[in-house]
PDB file of C-alpha atoms and ligand atoms in Angstrom:
ATOM      1  CA  MET A  97       0.493   1.496  44.509  1.00 60.00           C
ATOM      2  CA  ALA A  98      -0.855   4.836  45.826  1.00 65.00           C
ATOM      3  CA  TYR A  99      -4.575   5.463  45.540  1.00 74.00           C
ATOM      4  CA  VAL A 100      -5.995   8.927  45.000  1.00 72.00           C
ATOM      5  CA  GLU A 101      -9.239   9.543  46.796  1.00 77.00           C
ATOM      6  CA  LEU A 102     -11.736  11.226  44.503  1.00 77.00           C
ATOM      7  CA  LYS A 103     -13.984  13.692  46.240  1.00 75.00           C
ATOM      8  CA  ALA A 104     -17.408  14.666  44.918  1.00 74.00           C
ATOM      9  CA  PRO A 105     -17.817  18.426  44.298  1.00 69.00           C
ATOM     10  CA  PRO A 106     -19.589  20.230  47.155  1.00 70.00           C
ATOM     11  CA  LYS A 107     -23.341  20.277  46.753  1.00 71.00           C
ATOM     12  CA  PRO A 108     -24.884  23.770  46.253  1.00 66.00           C
ATOM     13  CA  SER A 109     -26.608  24.835  49.439  1.00 74.00           C
ATOM     14  CA  ASN A 110     -29.310  27.006  47.865  1.00 84.00           C
ATOM     15  CA  ALA A 111     -31.098  27.727  44.555  1.00 86.00           C
ATOM     16  CA  VAL A 112     -28.786  30.636  43.586  1.00 87.00           C
ATOM     17  CA  GLU A 113     -25.652  28.509  43.961  1.00 87.00           C
ATOM     18  CA  GLU A 114     -27.356  25.704  42.035  1.00 88.00           C
ATOM     19  CA  ALA A 115     -28.204  28.079  39.148  1.00 90.00           C
ATOM     20  CA  LEU A 116     -24.617  29.421  39.125  1.00 91.00           C
ATOM     21  CA  ALA A 117     -23.208  25.891  39.009  1.00 90.00           C
ATOM     22  CA  ASP A 118     -25.528  25.025  36.084  1.00 91.00           C
ATOM     23  CA  PHE A 119     -24.558  28.227  34.234  1.00 93.00           C
ATOM     24  CA  SER A 120     -20.868  27.525  34.764  1.00 93.00           C
ATOM     25  CA  ALA A 121     -21.270  23.983  33.375  1.00 94.00           C
ATOM     26  CA  ILE A 122     -23.138  25.279  30.290  1.00 95.00           C
ATOM     27  CA  ALA A 123     -20.513  28.011  29.732  1.00 95.00           C
ATOM     28  CA  LYS A 124     -17.727  25.395  29.907  1.00 95.00           C
ATOM     29  CA  GLY A 125     -19.496  23.232  27.326  1.00 95.00           C
ATOM     30  CA  LEU A 126     -20.101  26.171  24.992  1.00 95.00           C
ATOM     31  CA  GLY A 127     -16.465  27.197  25.398  1.00 94.00           C
ATOM     32  CA  VAL A 128     -15.328  23.793  24.146  1.00 93.00           C
ATOM     33  CA  THR A 129     -17.753  24.034  21.193  1.00 93.00           C
ATOM     34  CA  LEU A 130     -16.602  27.540  20.288  1.00 93.00           C
ATOM     35  CA  ARG A 131     -12.929  26.562  20.510  1.00 91.00           C
ATOM     36  CA  HIS A 132     -13.419  23.686  18.065  1.00 90.00           C
ATOM     37  CA  MET A 133     -15.409  25.803  15.594  1.00 90.00           C
ATOM     38  CA  PHE A 134     -12.163  27.464  14.513  1.00 89.00           C
ATOM     39  CA  VAL A 135      -9.972  24.347  14.440  1.00 90.00           C
ATOM     40  CA  LYS A 136      -9.314  22.675  11.053  1.00 88.00           C
ATOM     41  CA  PRO A 137     -11.241  19.362  11.012  1.00 85.00           C
ATOM     42  CA  VAL A 138      -9.180  16.183  10.959  1.00 86.00           C
ATOM     43  CA  THR A 139     -11.902  14.299   9.081  1.00 90.00           C
ATOM     44  CA  MET A 140     -12.557  14.578   5.339  1.00 91.00           C
ATOM     45  CA  GLN A 141     -15.431  13.870   2.939  1.00 93.00           C
ATOM     46  CA  TYR A 142     -13.929  10.638   1.596  1.00 93.00           C
ATOM     47  CA  PRO A 143     -14.224   9.429  -1.168  1.00 92.00           C
ATOM     48  CA  GLU A 144     -15.139  12.793  -2.738  1.00 95.00           C
ATOM     49  CA  GLU A 145     -12.074  14.284  -1.041  1.00 93.00           C
ATOM     50  CA  ARG A 146      -8.869  12.326  -1.525  1.00 91.00           C
ATOM     51  CA  PRO A 147      -6.160  12.134   1.126  1.00 89.00           C
ATOM     52  CA  GLU A 148      -2.673  13.418   0.421  1.00 90.00           C
ATOM     53  CA  LEU A 149      -0.441  10.388   0.842  1.00 92.00           C
ATOM     54  CA  PRO A 150       3.025  10.678   2.332  1.00 93.00           C
ATOM     55  CA  ALA A 151       5.867  10.578  -0.201  1.00 91.00           C
ATOM     56  CA  ARG A 152       7.009   7.141   0.986  1.00 91.00           C
ATOM     57  CA  HIS A 153       3.555   5.598   1.280  1.00 95.00           C
ATOM     58  CA  ARG A 154       3.551   1.817   0.852  1.00 96.00           C
ATOM     59  CA  GLY A 155       0.441   0.468  -0.817  1.00 96.00           C
ATOM     60  CA  ARG A 156      -0.413  -2.405  -3.119  1.00 97.00           C
ATOM     61  CA  HIS A 157       2.330  -4.268  -4.980  1.00 98.00           C
ATOM     62  CA  GLU A 158       3.078  -3.822  -8.654  1.00 98.00           C
ATOM     63  CA  LEU A 159       5.278  -6.047 -10.802  1.00 98.00           C
ATOM     64  CA  GLU A 160       7.306  -3.789 -13.061  1.00 97.00           C
ATOM     65  CA  ARG A 161       8.438  -4.233 -16.641  1.00 96.00           C
ATOM     66  CA  HIS A 162      11.482  -3.100 -18.560  1.00 95.00           C
ATOM     67  CA  GLU A 163      10.953  -0.361 -21.092  1.00 92.00           C
ATOM     68  CA  ASN A 164      10.767  -2.958 -23.869  1.00 91.00           C
ATOM     69  CA  GLY A 165       7.860  -4.678 -22.146  1.00 93.00           C
ATOM     70  CA  LEU A 166       9.735  -7.687 -20.742  1.00 96.00           C
ATOM     71  CA  GLU A 167       8.998  -8.475 -17.117  1.00 97.00           C
ATOM     72  CA  ARG A 168      11.591  -7.468 -14.549  1.00 97.00           C
ATOM     73  CA  CYS A 169      10.780 -10.445 -12.331  1.00 98.00           C
ATOM     74  CA  VAL A 170      13.092 -13.398 -12.897  1.00 97.00           C
ATOM     75  CA  GLY A 171      11.273 -15.764 -10.555  1.00 97.00           C
ATOM     76  CA  CYS A 172      14.133 -15.997  -8.053  1.00 97.00           C
ATOM     77  CA  GLU A 173      11.756 -16.219  -5.058  1.00 97.00           C
ATOM     78  CA  LEU A 174      13.907 -13.930  -2.883  1.00 98.00           C
ATOM     79  CA  CYS A 175      10.886 -11.731  -2.136  1.00 98.00           C
ATOM     80  CA  ALA A 176       8.974 -14.755  -0.843  1.00 98.00           C
ATOM     81  CA  LEU A 177      11.924 -15.747   1.357  1.00 98.00           C
ATOM     82  CA  ALA A 178      12.281 -12.210   2.751  1.00 98.00           C
ATOM     83  CA  CYS A 179       8.590 -11.785   3.551  1.00 98.00           C
ATOM     84  CA  PRO A 180       8.113 -12.021   7.335  1.00 98.00           C
ATOM     85  CA  ALA A 181       4.371 -12.611   6.925  1.00 98.00           C
ATOM     86  CA  LYS A 182       4.787 -15.434   4.393  1.00 98.00           C
ATOM     87  CA  ALA A 183       2.406 -13.538   2.122  1.00 98.00           C
ATOM     88  CA  ILE A 184       4.164 -14.163  -1.198  1.00 98.00           C
ATOM     89  CA  PHE A 185       4.241 -17.306  -3.308  1.00 98.00           C
ATOM     90  CA  VAL A 186       6.461 -17.455  -6.390  1.00 98.00           C
ATOM     91  CA  GLU A 187       6.888 -20.312  -8.820  1.00 98.00           C
ATOM     92  CA  GLY A 188       9.673 -19.791 -11.335  1.00 97.00           C
ATOM     93  CA  ALA A 189      10.000 -21.440 -14.748  1.00 97.00           C
ATOM     94  CA  GLU A 190      12.521 -21.567 -17.604  1.00 96.00           C
ATOM     95  CA  ASN A 191      12.163 -18.704 -20.056  1.00 96.00           C
ATOM     96  CA  PRO A 192      11.128 -19.896 -23.535  1.00 93.00           C
ATOM     97  CA  PRO A 193      14.140 -18.864 -25.694  1.00 89.00           C
ATOM     98  CA  ASP A 194      12.017 -17.860 -28.698  1.00 91.00           C
ATOM     99  CA  ALA A 195       9.499 -15.832 -26.662  1.00 92.00           C
ATOM    100  CA  PRO A 196      11.153 -14.697 -23.414  1.00 94.00           C
ATOM    101  CA  VAL A 197       8.899 -13.343 -20.707  1.00 96.00           C
ATOM    102  CA  SER A 198      11.719 -11.752 -18.692  1.00 95.00           C
ATOM    103  CA  ILE A 199      15.349 -10.871 -19.401  1.00 90.00           C
ATOM    104  CA  GLY A 200      16.731 -13.651 -17.206  1.00 85.00           C
ATOM    105  CA  GLU A 201      16.939 -17.380 -17.777  1.00 93.00           C
ATOM    106  CA  ARG A 202      13.817 -17.767 -15.686  1.00 96.00           C
ATOM    107  CA  TYR A 203      10.605 -15.880 -15.128  1.00 97.00           C
ATOM    108  CA  ALA A 204       7.800 -15.984 -12.590  1.00 97.00           C
ATOM    109  CA  LYS A 205       5.208 -18.460 -13.838  1.00 97.00           C
ATOM    110  CA  THR A 206       3.185 -17.710 -10.717  1.00 98.00           C
ATOM    111  CA  TRP A 207       3.509 -14.675  -8.463  1.00 98.00           C
ATOM    112  CA  ILE A 208       0.857 -14.323  -5.764  1.00 98.00           C
ATOM    113  CA  VAL A 209       0.543 -12.087  -2.720  1.00 98.00           C
ATOM    114  CA  ASN A 210      -2.016 -12.547   0.037  1.00 98.00           C
ATOM    115  CA  MET A 211      -2.988  -9.009   0.982  1.00 97.00           C
ATOM    116  CA  ILE A 212      -4.648 -10.166   4.213  1.00 96.00           C
ATOM    117  CA  ARG A 213      -1.249 -11.298   5.444  1.00 97.00           C
ATOM    118  CA  CYS A 214       0.810  -8.423   4.070  1.00 98.00           C
ATOM    119  CA  ILE A 215       1.973  -5.892   6.669  1.00 97.00           C
ATOM    120  CA  PHE A 216       3.412  -3.479   4.064  1.00 97.00           C
ATOM    121  CA  CYS A 217       6.904  -3.711   5.543  1.00 97.00           C
ATOM    122  CA  GLY A 218       8.593  -3.381   2.143  1.00 97.00           C
ATOM    123  CA  PHE A 219      11.070  -6.235   2.738  1.00 98.00           C
ATOM    124  CA  CYS A 220      10.044  -7.822  -0.570  1.00 98.00           C
ATOM    125  CA  VAL A 221      10.995  -4.605  -2.392  1.00 98.00           C
ATOM    126  CA  GLU A 222      14.373  -4.477  -0.657  1.00 98.00           C
ATOM    127  CA  ALA A 223      15.106  -8.147  -1.371  1.00 98.00           C
ATOM    128  CA  CYS A 224      14.323  -8.004  -5.093  1.00 98.00           C
ATOM    129  CA  PRO A 225      17.541  -7.964  -7.171  1.00 97.00           C
ATOM    130  CA  THR A 226      15.832  -6.625 -10.305  1.00 96.00           C
ATOM    131  CA  GLU A 227      13.566  -3.954  -8.784  1.00 97.00           C
ATOM    132  CA  ALA A 228      10.649  -5.955 -10.109  1.00 98.00           C
ATOM    133  CA  VAL A 229       8.330  -5.568  -7.147  1.00 98.00           C
ATOM    134  CA  GLN A 230       7.314  -2.142  -5.898  1.00 97.00           C
ATOM    135  CA  LEU A 231       4.769  -0.973  -3.356  1.00 97.00           C
ATOM    136  CA  LYS A 232       2.636   1.634  -5.097  1.00 96.00           C
ATOM    137  CA  ARG A 233       0.363   4.352  -3.798  1.00 93.00           C
ATOM    138  CA  VAL A 234      -2.777   2.202  -4.141  1.00 93.00           C
ATOM    139  CA  PHE A 235      -4.484   1.953  -0.759  1.00 93.00           C
ATOM    140  CA  GLU A 236      -8.156   1.162  -1.464  1.00 94.00           C
ATOM    141  CA  LEU A 237      -7.875  -2.575  -0.965  1.00 94.00           C
ATOM    142  CA  ALA A 238     -11.007  -3.377   1.040  1.00 94.00           C
ATOM    143  CA  ASP A 239     -13.138  -6.216  -0.312  1.00 95.00           C
ATOM    144  CA  TYR A 240     -15.803  -8.657   0.778  1.00 96.00           C
ATOM    145  CA  THR A 241     -14.126 -12.057   0.595  1.00 97.00           C
ATOM    146  CA  ARG A 242     -10.792 -13.571   1.578  1.00 96.00           C
ATOM    147  CA  GLU A 243     -10.384 -14.985  -1.914  1.00 97.00           C
ATOM    148  CA  SER A 244     -10.545 -11.515  -3.451  1.00 97.00           C
ATOM    149  CA  MET A 245      -7.588 -10.451  -1.318  1.00 97.00           C
ATOM    150  CA  ILE A 246      -5.304 -12.900  -3.137  1.00 97.00           C
ATOM    151  CA  TYR A 247      -3.623 -10.841  -5.862  1.00 98.00           C
ATOM    152  CA  THR A 248      -2.219 -12.764  -8.794  1.00 98.00           C
ATOM    153  CA  LYS A 249       0.561 -11.824 -11.193  1.00 97.00           C
ATOM    154  CA  GLU A 250      -1.986 -10.876 -13.850  1.00 97.00           C
ATOM    155  CA  MET A 251      -3.577  -8.392 -11.429  1.00 97.00           C
ATOM    156  CA  LEU A 252      -0.248  -6.905 -10.344  1.00 98.00           C
ATOM    157  CA  LEU A 253       1.679  -6.681 -13.592  1.00 97.00           C
ATOM    158  CA  ALA A 254       2.327  -3.133 -14.815  1.00 97.00           C
ATOM    159  CA  PRO A 255       0.768  -2.405 -18.204  1.00 94.00           C
ATOM    160  CA  ALA A 256       3.034  -3.048 -21.181  1.00 89.00           C
ATOM    161  CA  PRO A 257       4.501   0.117 -22.738  1.00 87.00           C
ATOM    162  CA  LYS A 258       2.611   1.159 -25.859  1.00 78.00           C
ATOM    163  CA  LYS A 259       5.719   1.960 -27.903  1.00 68.00           C
ATOM    164  CA  GLU A 260       8.826  -0.212 -28.171  1.00 59.00           C
ATOM    165  CA  PRO A 261      12.078   1.672 -27.557  1.00 56.00           C
ATOM    166  CA  GLU A 262      14.238   2.031 -30.683  1.00 57.00           C
ATOM    167  CA  ASP A 263      17.636   1.358 -29.142  1.00 53.00           C
ATOM    168  CA  SER A 264      17.020  -0.931 -26.192  1.00 54.00           C
ATOM    169  CA  TRP A 265      19.907  -3.230 -25.252  1.00 51.00           C
ATOM    170  CA  LEU A 266      17.507  -5.769 -23.863  1.00 53.00           C
ATOM    171  CA  PRO A 267      17.052  -9.104 -25.665  1.00 52.00           C
ATOM    172  CA  GLY A 268      14.001  -9.411 -27.833  1.00 51.00           C
ATOM    173  CA  PHE A 269      14.280  -5.837 -29.040  1.00 47.00           C
ATOM    174  CA  LEU A 270      17.769  -5.505 -30.461  1.00 43.00           C
ATOM    175  CA  PRO A 271      18.134  -2.478 -32.703  1.00 42.00           C
ATOM    176  CA  GLU A 272      18.326  -3.295 -36.422  1.00 45.00           C
ATOM    177  CA  ALA A 273      22.033  -2.323 -36.620  1.00 40.00           C
ATOM    178  CA  ALA A 274      22.962  -4.786 -33.885  1.00 38.00           C
ATOM    179  CA  LYS A 275      21.175  -7.668 -35.620  1.00 41.00           C
ATOM    180  CA  GLN A 276      23.356  -7.422 -38.770  1.00 41.00           C
TER     181      GLN A 276
HETATM  182  S1  LIG B 181       5.394  -5.779   2.112  1.00 74.62           S
HETATM  183 FE1  LIG B 181       6.307  -7.104   3.698  1.00 74.62          FE
HETATM  184  S2  LIG B 181       4.621  -8.384   4.395  1.00 74.62           S
HETATM  185 FE2  LIG B 181       3.950  -7.443   2.469  1.00 74.62          FE
HETATM  186  S3  LIG B 181       4.445  -8.978   0.924  1.00 74.62           S
HETATM  187 FE3  LIG B 181       6.207  -7.551   1.038  1.00 74.62          FE
HETATM  188  S4  LIG B 181       7.608  -8.517   2.540  1.00 74.62           S
HETATM  189 FE4  LIG B 181       5.609  -9.501   2.762  1.00 74.62          FE
HETATM  190  S1  LIG B 182       9.823 -10.041  -7.590  1.00 74.62           S
HETATM  191 FE1  LIG B 182      12.063  -9.875  -7.474  1.00 74.62          FE
HETATM  192  S2  LIG B 182      12.649 -11.104  -5.680  1.00 74.62           S
HETATM  193 FE2  LIG B 182      10.539 -11.666  -6.238  1.00 74.62          FE
HETATM  194  S3  LIG B 182      10.771 -13.454  -7.567  1.00 74.62           S
HETATM  195 FE3  LIG B 182      10.651 -11.654  -8.889  1.00 74.62          FE
HETATM  196  S4  LIG B 182      12.804 -11.066  -9.218  1.00 74.62           S
HETATM  197 FE4  LIG B 182      12.797 -12.434  -7.461  1.00 74.62          FE
END
């Protein structure tokens, strides 16, 4: 390995040279200050100012529903298998025939993600056959305890639609004509 010998700058020999050296150093410093006065700052007044997130930002998970309110998740556990960080735990159960939770035979009785482990890779989204899990644009996830970073199904489930669709093909909401 080659070493570069660093040489100290020559010492000023008299008071005039010393004053010139000081002035030059001050001018350099002021130059840097002036240059940055006209540059757009990279910082922002968060949280009053909100950042513009990239279009494909991956934030907190959400468990989606069909338009009739039934859960998209069928408890297949593929997301948990695909997760490289082992952050997801899913426990599936048989769907009650008279009050189905999802459109499949099974639904997710438990769906948990440990956000301390999650690396936001999106593999769970890619693995899901029903597009049930999505990574949303929610990024303010800081909290004080490890326990609070465990997100349960109840915390992640998308809100149920307020109005039932009139002509949904999905079970549980067959249109009147189809029931006859
Ligand atoms: S985004 Fe990646 S790390 Fe996070 S839960 Fe999904 S698969 Fe696991
Ligand atoms: S979120 Fe998708 S992959 Fe995960 S258990 Fe539910 S249906 Fe299966």
